[in-house]
Amino acid sequence: MENKRLWGGRFDRKPAQAAEAFSNSLDVDRRLAEYDVVGSIAHAKMLEHAGLLNGTESKKIVVGLSEIKTELEKGTFVFEPSDEDIHTAVERRLYEKIGDSAGKLHTGRSRNDQIVLDERLYVRDLINRLDIKIKTLQKALLVWAKEYPDLVMPAFTHLQHSQPILFSHWVLAYLEMFQRDQDRLSDALVRVNVAPLGAGAGAGSSLPLKPEYTAKLLGFPKIFTNSLDAVSDRDFLVEVLADLALVSVHLSRICEEMVLWSSAEFNYLDISAEYCTGSSALPQKKNPDIPELIRGKTGLVFGGLISLLTTLKGLPLSYNRDLQEDKAPFFSAADTVLDSLEILASVILKTKVNIGAVEKSAETGYLDAFDLAEFLVKKNVPFREAHRIVGAVVKYAAAQKKKLSELSLAQLKEFSKLFDRKVADVLSAKNSVRNRKTAGSTNPALVALQLQKWAKLLKE
Ligand code: ARG
């Protein structure tokens, strides 16, 4: 045969070398190899079940494919330059192993439903792997929170000191974010878990295929309902990539805080030298490269999402070769997020909090001003009025270079007769935190309950 490709029959010449190189996707879809084989094994079993292969044929194919799976696992599978994509590579190898019987495997199937099956199997596994990595990061965060349970720090709004909070409360905010990420990914699983085999090239088949059978073998709770949609749908990739983009948002937010807080100006954090690098020019530098890189790699993940959406936009039904371009951005985004989650967990476990600097910082910036205003509100002063009074107190204290707790009762009484000795109980960062009452606040007893809840949730 002049043109030995899967689809060579109709052609009177080989593809131009440049065209072949341009359309080859093996470098990218190679990672789907094991899913491709597993999917093919299920397909062969279905063909036998449907009476389209006899027992001997199906056995031959399944044994051949299982051997290929072993070769892939051991790394002894040899890819050929002529392998156009992972499907052709596996089928070529099957021919080498079992001869012409290999030709029956593609009965009732097209690479159009095959590729999306591989992708769905891959994404299903990916969600599992992400689940584990997110948990690992959450556990590292929890270790951090438990290491400094009583440490009080400033909360920031507009990056200005706002109110005192527990450091552990700040940590728990990130546990919440990553939990939502995990929840979103498991929600997406419902739409990932739909078996596309049987859709064929896009319009189904005249053969008595049994898609429910392959679906069951591969653990899919549902099969497709429209063959055109089955081969064209990449919504599940978009959805998961959008979820990854949000993971990246959360990663970059915590990394930004870590970068900022390890600067001399804040000096809250001391990131272990193992995760920092020096400067080739400035001998004194110790740079927080890992959090910076995680923050920086967010661009790649967002870019992947836009790239995928753009590939899909305006695509006519059903399969178009454009869809081959769904993989590279998705895979790099997935790899980036997996790696980032993993390394950030290690960095966190090796980052010390400078208790002294944090505590000192919590005593500056009039973090207890709001508590002083609420003191007056409890004495029936309208909040707006209390706000105005305390504003004036702060202005006065700042001019005196004093903290609110350093003002005498007589001085306070100049601003409102309602101030009394009990004012001392609401001032200072530690008192402020202790006096929080509302659900979800930084009240130490509530935070302790949250820590317990997370410890239980994250226990294997
Ligand atoms: N490599 C292709 C992809 O990733 C597989 C499907 C090819 N189908 C086709 N009709 N050429 O989408």
XYZ file of C-alpha atoms and ligand atoms in Angstrom:
472
model
C 0.000 0.000 0.000
C 1.466 3.335 -1.044
C -0.204 5.248 1.770
C -0.135 3.124 4.898
C -2.044 5.567 7.062
C -5.350 4.538 8.684
C -7.174 6.597 6.137
C -4.851 5.927 3.177
C -7.344 4.186 0.869
C -8.783 7.291 -0.693
C -5.454 8.963 -1.308
C -3.136 8.674 -4.284
C -0.175 10.247 -2.582
C 1.454 10.662 0.778
C 0.835 13.839 2.748
C 3.452 16.547 2.364
C 6.046 16.272 5.096
C 5.174 19.753 6.303
C 1.463 18.914 6.491
C 2.209 15.746 8.393
C 4.451 17.565 10.856
C 1.953 20.395 11.267
C -0.977 18.123 12.064
C 0.867 15.656 14.253
C -0.371 15.792 17.843
C 1.566 12.956 19.389
C 3.764 15.153 21.544
C 0.662 16.471 23.249
C -1.763 13.534 23.279
C 0.847 10.914 24.188
C -0.185 11.362 27.799
C -3.590 9.932 26.897
C -2.007 6.619 25.876
C -3.195 4.529 28.786
C -6.712 5.910 28.605
C -6.747 5.203 24.888
C -5.841 1.572 25.482
C -8.302 1.116 28.335
C -11.042 2.650 26.176
C -10.150 0.358 23.286
C -10.239 -2.721 25.500
C -13.741 -1.784 26.621
C -14.734 -1.125 23.015
C -13.460 -4.549 21.903
C -15.410 -6.247 24.696
C -18.520 -4.340 23.667
C -18.048 -5.459 20.045
C -17.979 -9.059 21.202
C -20.996 -8.517 23.431
C -22.846 -7.011 20.448
C -21.915 -9.994 18.249
C -19.645 -7.903 16.026
C -16.483 -9.766 17.019
C -16.238 -13.440 17.862
C -14.631 -14.572 21.121
C -11.298 -15.411 19.493
C -11.030 -12.061 17.730
C -11.935 -10.071 20.777
C -9.545 -12.039 22.974
C -6.698 -11.466 20.522
C -7.368 -7.760 20.488
C -7.708 -7.495 24.260
C -4.491 -9.449 24.872
C -2.649 -7.325 22.306
C -3.925 -4.123 23.880
C -3.051 -5.301 27.376
C 0.507 -5.966 26.228
C 0.610 -2.477 24.742
C -0.575 -1.099 28.056
C 2.310 -2.857 29.798
C 4.768 -1.482 27.232
C 3.417 1.997 27.856
C 3.653 1.607 31.618
C 7.190 0.249 31.421
C 8.207 2.938 28.962
C 9.221 0.363 26.343
C 6.566 1.404 23.821
C 8.336 2.830 20.807
C 6.594 5.663 19.008
C 7.215 5.952 15.250
C 7.642 9.182 13.333
C 4.635 8.145 11.223
C 2.316 7.984 14.257
C -0.089 10.861 13.685
C -1.625 10.822 17.140
C -1.979 8.497 20.087
C -4.822 6.542 18.456
C -2.813 5.747 15.349
C 0.225 4.840 17.442
C -1.704 2.289 19.495
C -3.492 0.828 16.487
C -0.228 0.576 14.526
C 1.347 -1.332 17.399
C -1.680 -3.612 17.634
C -1.230 -4.503 13.948
C 2.414 -5.322 14.601
C 1.361 -7.610 17.431
C -1.710 -9.432 16.157
C -1.778 -8.763 12.433
C -4.951 -8.185 10.451
C -7.326 -8.946 13.350
C -6.359 -5.486 14.592
C -8.384 -4.098 11.706
C -11.633 -5.005 13.476
C -11.017 -2.888 16.557
C -12.154 0.337 14.937
C -15.552 -1.192 14.060
C -18.328 1.214 14.988
C -15.887 3.799 16.235
C -14.223 6.942 14.961
C -11.313 8.872 16.335
C -13.904 11.577 16.915
C -15.644 9.703 19.713
C -12.406 7.990 20.723
C -10.510 11.207 21.484
C -13.255 12.656 23.595
C -13.505 9.372 25.502
C -9.777 9.558 26.243
C -10.142 13.140 27.380
C -13.040 12.346 29.668
C -11.128 9.465 31.256
C -8.108 11.711 31.723
C -10.104 14.560 33.261
C -11.834 12.179 35.632
C -8.435 11.095 36.946
C -7.224 14.665 36.990
C -10.082 15.695 39.266
C -9.003 12.961 41.659
C -5.398 14.102 41.578
C -6.416 17.707 42.131
C -8.555 16.617 45.037
C -5.530 15.037 46.710
C -3.254 18.031 46.023
C -5.793 20.548 47.260
C -6.197 18.516 50.443
C -2.426 18.445 50.901
C -2.309 22.215 50.678
C -5.251 22.566 53.042
C -3.487 20.309 55.530
C -0.344 22.429 55.351
C -2.453 25.518 55.968
C -4.084 23.838 58.929
C -0.682 22.993 60.415
C 0.170 26.668 60.077
C -3.059 27.781 61.747
C -2.571 25.373 64.635
C 1.024 26.447 65.135
C -0.056 30.030 65.902
C -3.580 29.673 67.310
C -3.588 32.866 69.441
C -1.460 35.134 67.339
C -3.212 38.430 66.625
C -2.471 40.327 63.428
C -4.006 43.228 61.569
C -6.659 42.527 58.992
C -6.284 44.771 55.981
C -8.717 46.586 53.786
C -7.251 48.702 50.986
C -3.996 47.204 52.300
C -4.357 49.548 55.280
C -4.711 48.267 58.823
C -8.393 47.681 59.539
C -9.214 45.454 62.523
C -7.382 42.877 64.623
C -7.856 39.242 63.624
C -6.301 35.959 64.574
C -3.600 34.773 62.196
C -5.420 31.429 62.218
C -8.575 33.205 61.015
C -6.630 34.522 58.042
C -5.344 31.016 57.295
C -8.853 29.566 57.512
C -10.049 32.031 54.869
C -7.813 30.209 52.382
C -9.050 26.813 53.510
C -12.539 28.001 52.575
C -11.420 29.149 49.130
C -9.669 25.904 48.325
C -12.666 23.963 49.604
C -14.916 25.786 47.157
C -12.442 24.893 44.415
C -12.670 21.275 45.358
C -16.467 21.388 45.497
C -16.624 23.005 42.075
C -14.412 20.300 40.606
C -16.554 17.520 42.024
C -19.663 19.252 40.669
C -18.029 19.293 37.255
C -17.461 15.561 37.480
C -21.159 14.993 36.784
C -20.716 16.471 33.316
C -17.294 14.914 32.735
C -18.673 11.478 33.485
C -20.651 10.996 30.263
C -19.598 8.211 27.878
C -19.283 9.322 24.228
C -18.450 5.964 22.576
C -21.060 4.990 20.017
C -21.364 8.474 18.575
C -18.853 7.379 15.926
C -17.815 10.055 13.480
C -20.755 12.143 14.637
C -23.956 10.565 13.352
C -23.916 7.167 15.046
C -23.692 3.791 13.321
C -25.815 1.227 11.480
C -24.238 -1.501 13.605
C -25.962 -2.830 16.741
C -23.493 -1.139 19.084
C -24.134 -1.186 22.804
C -22.874 2.120 24.226
C -24.328 1.356 27.663
C -22.045 -1.663 27.807
C -18.804 0.289 27.222
C -20.081 2.977 29.565
C -20.577 0.407 32.296
C -17.160 -1.194 31.735
C -15.505 2.218 32.019
C -17.523 3.312 35.018
C -19.538 6.041 33.320
C -22.935 6.496 34.986
C -24.364 8.122 31.835
C -24.048 7.949 28.057
C -24.449 10.724 25.510
C -27.883 11.478 24.110
C -26.952 13.258 20.872
C -24.167 11.925 18.681
C -23.327 15.311 17.112
C -23.027 16.868 20.518
C -21.040 13.911 21.844
C -18.154 14.412 19.414
C -18.228 18.222 19.535
C -18.724 18.859 23.223
C -15.704 20.243 25.023
C -17.745 22.144 27.607
C -16.447 19.827 30.309
C -12.898 20.926 29.508
C -13.870 24.584 29.665
C -15.647 24.042 32.937
C -12.730 22.275 34.586
C -10.275 24.808 33.157
C -12.404 27.623 34.593
C -12.256 25.829 37.930
C -8.473 25.618 37.547
C -8.388 29.331 36.790
C -10.114 29.975 40.099
C -7.670 27.712 41.922
C -4.961 29.882 40.348
C -6.676 33.031 41.546
C -6.631 31.678 45.084
C -3.047 30.484 44.779
C -1.899 33.830 43.486
C -3.735 35.705 46.230
C -2.064 33.773 49.024
C 1.278 33.963 47.219
C 0.929 37.713 46.870
C 0.421 37.971 50.628
C 3.424 35.738 51.239
C 5.618 37.849 48.966
C 4.447 41.037 50.599
C 4.695 39.720 54.109
C 8.208 38.411 53.651
C 9.412 41.887 52.685
C 11.416 43.902 55.217
C 8.530 46.378 55.462
C 6.165 43.736 56.852
C 8.603 41.122 58.120
C 5.709 38.837 59.129
C 7.061 35.747 57.377
C 10.368 34.040 57.062
C 10.264 31.732 54.031
C 12.839 28.973 54.306
C 15.969 29.551 52.251
C 15.257 26.221 50.510
C 12.471 27.967 48.630
C 14.190 31.285 48.005
C 16.944 32.327 45.656
C 19.596 34.981 45.762
C 20.396 37.706 43.318
C 23.266 37.407 40.848
C 23.983 41.072 41.439
C 22.878 41.980 44.960
C 24.627 39.898 47.603
C 22.115 40.633 50.365
C 19.014 39.390 48.522
C 16.807 36.475 49.559
C 13.926 36.435 47.128
C 10.589 34.612 47.575
C 10.734 33.092 44.101
C 8.354 30.183 44.578
C 5.335 32.270 45.618
C 6.274 34.767 42.906
C 6.384 32.040 40.269
C 3.075 30.541 41.382
C 1.581 34.022 41.147
C 3.208 34.472 37.740
C 2.027 31.166 36.325
C -1.564 32.276 36.789
C -1.240 33.954 33.410
C -0.635 30.616 31.725
C -3.755 29.106 33.304
C -6.000 32.066 32.403
C -4.477 32.026 28.926
C -5.363 28.355 28.584
C -8.981 29.092 29.363
C -9.160 31.892 26.812
C -7.347 29.753 24.264
C -9.831 26.901 24.676
C -12.871 29.173 24.579
C -11.530 30.814 21.440
C -10.963 27.459 19.766
C -14.575 26.502 20.430
C -16.161 29.804 19.493
C -17.951 29.665 16.165
C -17.022 26.035 15.452
C -19.659 24.405 13.240
C -20.931 20.989 14.252
C -19.685 18.402 14.604
C -16.017 17.370 14.878
C -13.467 19.774 13.430
C -9.741 19.331 13.536
C -9.555 22.589 15.461
C -10.594 20.511 18.452
C -7.138 18.962 18.527
C -5.983 22.314 19.898
C -8.021 21.790 23.073
C -5.344 19.637 24.673
C -2.140 21.666 24.911
C -3.671 24.583 26.847
C -5.691 22.276 29.053
C -2.760 20.019 29.897
C -0.375 22.868 30.665
C -2.936 24.551 32.867
C -3.582 21.286 34.719
C 0.146 20.570 35.167
C 0.781 24.092 36.370
C -1.967 23.978 38.969
C -0.981 20.505 40.209
C 2.659 21.570 40.584
C 1.755 24.869 42.209
C -0.520 23.244 44.780
C 2.152 20.758 45.682
C 5.045 23.135 46.052
C 3.039 25.744 47.914
C 2.144 23.152 50.547
C 5.869 22.477 51.074
C 6.735 26.174 51.209
C 4.059 26.810 53.812
C 5.297 23.998 56.034
C 8.730 25.617 55.902
C 7.636 29.204 56.516
C 7.967 30.639 59.987
C 5.817 33.448 61.262
C 7.698 36.242 63.042
C 5.422 36.432 66.058
C 7.058 39.565 67.451
C 6.705 41.543 64.237
C 3.102 40.478 63.735
C 2.093 41.300 67.311
C 3.812 44.666 67.114
C 2.060 45.418 63.866
C -1.318 44.536 65.437
C -0.760 47.228 68.057
C -0.326 49.990 65.501
C -2.819 51.641 63.183
C -5.723 52.068 65.652
C -7.172 48.640 64.900
C -9.387 48.961 67.989
C -11.130 52.154 66.840
C -14.163 50.202 65.654
C -14.419 48.536 69.062
C -14.425 51.940 70.713
C -17.258 53.039 68.406
C -19.239 49.899 69.217
C -18.684 50.661 72.921
C -20.708 53.814 72.387
C -23.286 52.027 70.218
C -23.914 49.700 73.170
C -24.716 52.862 75.143
C -27.360 53.712 72.553
C -25.325 56.228 70.561
C -26.287 56.062 66.849
C -23.419 54.454 64.936
C -22.855 57.515 62.705
C -22.431 59.657 65.817
C -20.127 57.092 67.463
C -18.083 56.959 64.248
C -17.650 60.750 64.299
C -16.652 60.789 67.993
C -14.091 58.016 67.656
C -12.723 59.623 64.498
C -11.988 62.682 66.563
C -10.444 60.548 69.338
C -8.118 58.892 66.818
C -7.122 62.251 65.395
C -6.279 63.453 68.896
C -4.388 60.283 69.853
C -2.377 60.384 66.618
C -1.361 63.955 67.343
C -0.220 62.828 70.817
C 1.552 59.800 69.264
C -0.466 57.545 71.568
C -2.457 54.364 71.187
C -6.153 54.529 72.108
C -5.435 52.374 75.160
C -2.858 54.924 76.309
C -5.389 57.747 76.597
C -6.665 58.441 80.091
C -10.346 58.163 80.913
C -10.416 61.934 81.477
C -9.038 62.509 78.002
C -11.662 60.178 76.499
C -14.442 61.864 78.419
C -13.579 65.101 76.583
C -15.082 63.402 73.507
C -18.045 61.660 75.147
C -19.369 61.526 78.674
C -20.440 57.943 77.987
C -16.908 56.590 78.090
C -16.228 54.869 81.418
C -13.713 52.564 83.073
C -14.994 49.564 81.053
C -13.430 51.107 77.941
C -10.215 49.340 78.894
C -11.895 45.987 78.194
C -12.552 46.789 74.537
C -9.255 48.434 73.641
C -6.088 46.639 72.438
C -5.903 44.102 69.637
C -6.221 41.097 71.937
C -9.392 42.446 73.606
C -10.858 43.340 70.261
C -10.496 39.803 68.956
C -11.868 38.338 72.174
C -14.924 40.610 72.029
C -16.019 39.510 68.555
C -19.324 37.708 68.811
C -20.794 37.160 65.370
C -20.784 33.845 63.535
C -17.834 33.406 61.204
C -15.870 36.140 62.984
C -12.387 35.945 64.410
C -13.632 35.192 67.946
C -11.029 32.756 69.357
C -13.616 30.217 70.542
C -15.288 30.196 67.108
C -11.949 29.938 65.331
C -11.023 27.025 67.597
C -14.237 25.268 66.559
C -13.372 25.873 62.916
C -9.908 24.434 63.450
C -11.500 21.324 64.925
C -13.944 21.073 62.031
C -11.151 21.267 59.457
C -8.967 18.797 61.333
C -11.823 16.309 61.157
C -12.624 17.077 57.526
C -9.046 16.697 56.390
C -8.339 13.523 58.297
C -7.971 10.599 55.895
N -5.877 14.038 17.159
C -7.266 14.283 16.993
C -7.784 15.246 18.084
O -7.096 15.461 18.996
C -8.028 13.006 17.088
C -9.275 12.976 16.285
C -8.936 13.035 14.848
N -10.088 12.923 14.031
C -10.082 13.176 12.736
N -11.186 13.037 12.099
N -8.983 13.539 12.124
O -8.850 15.787 17.993
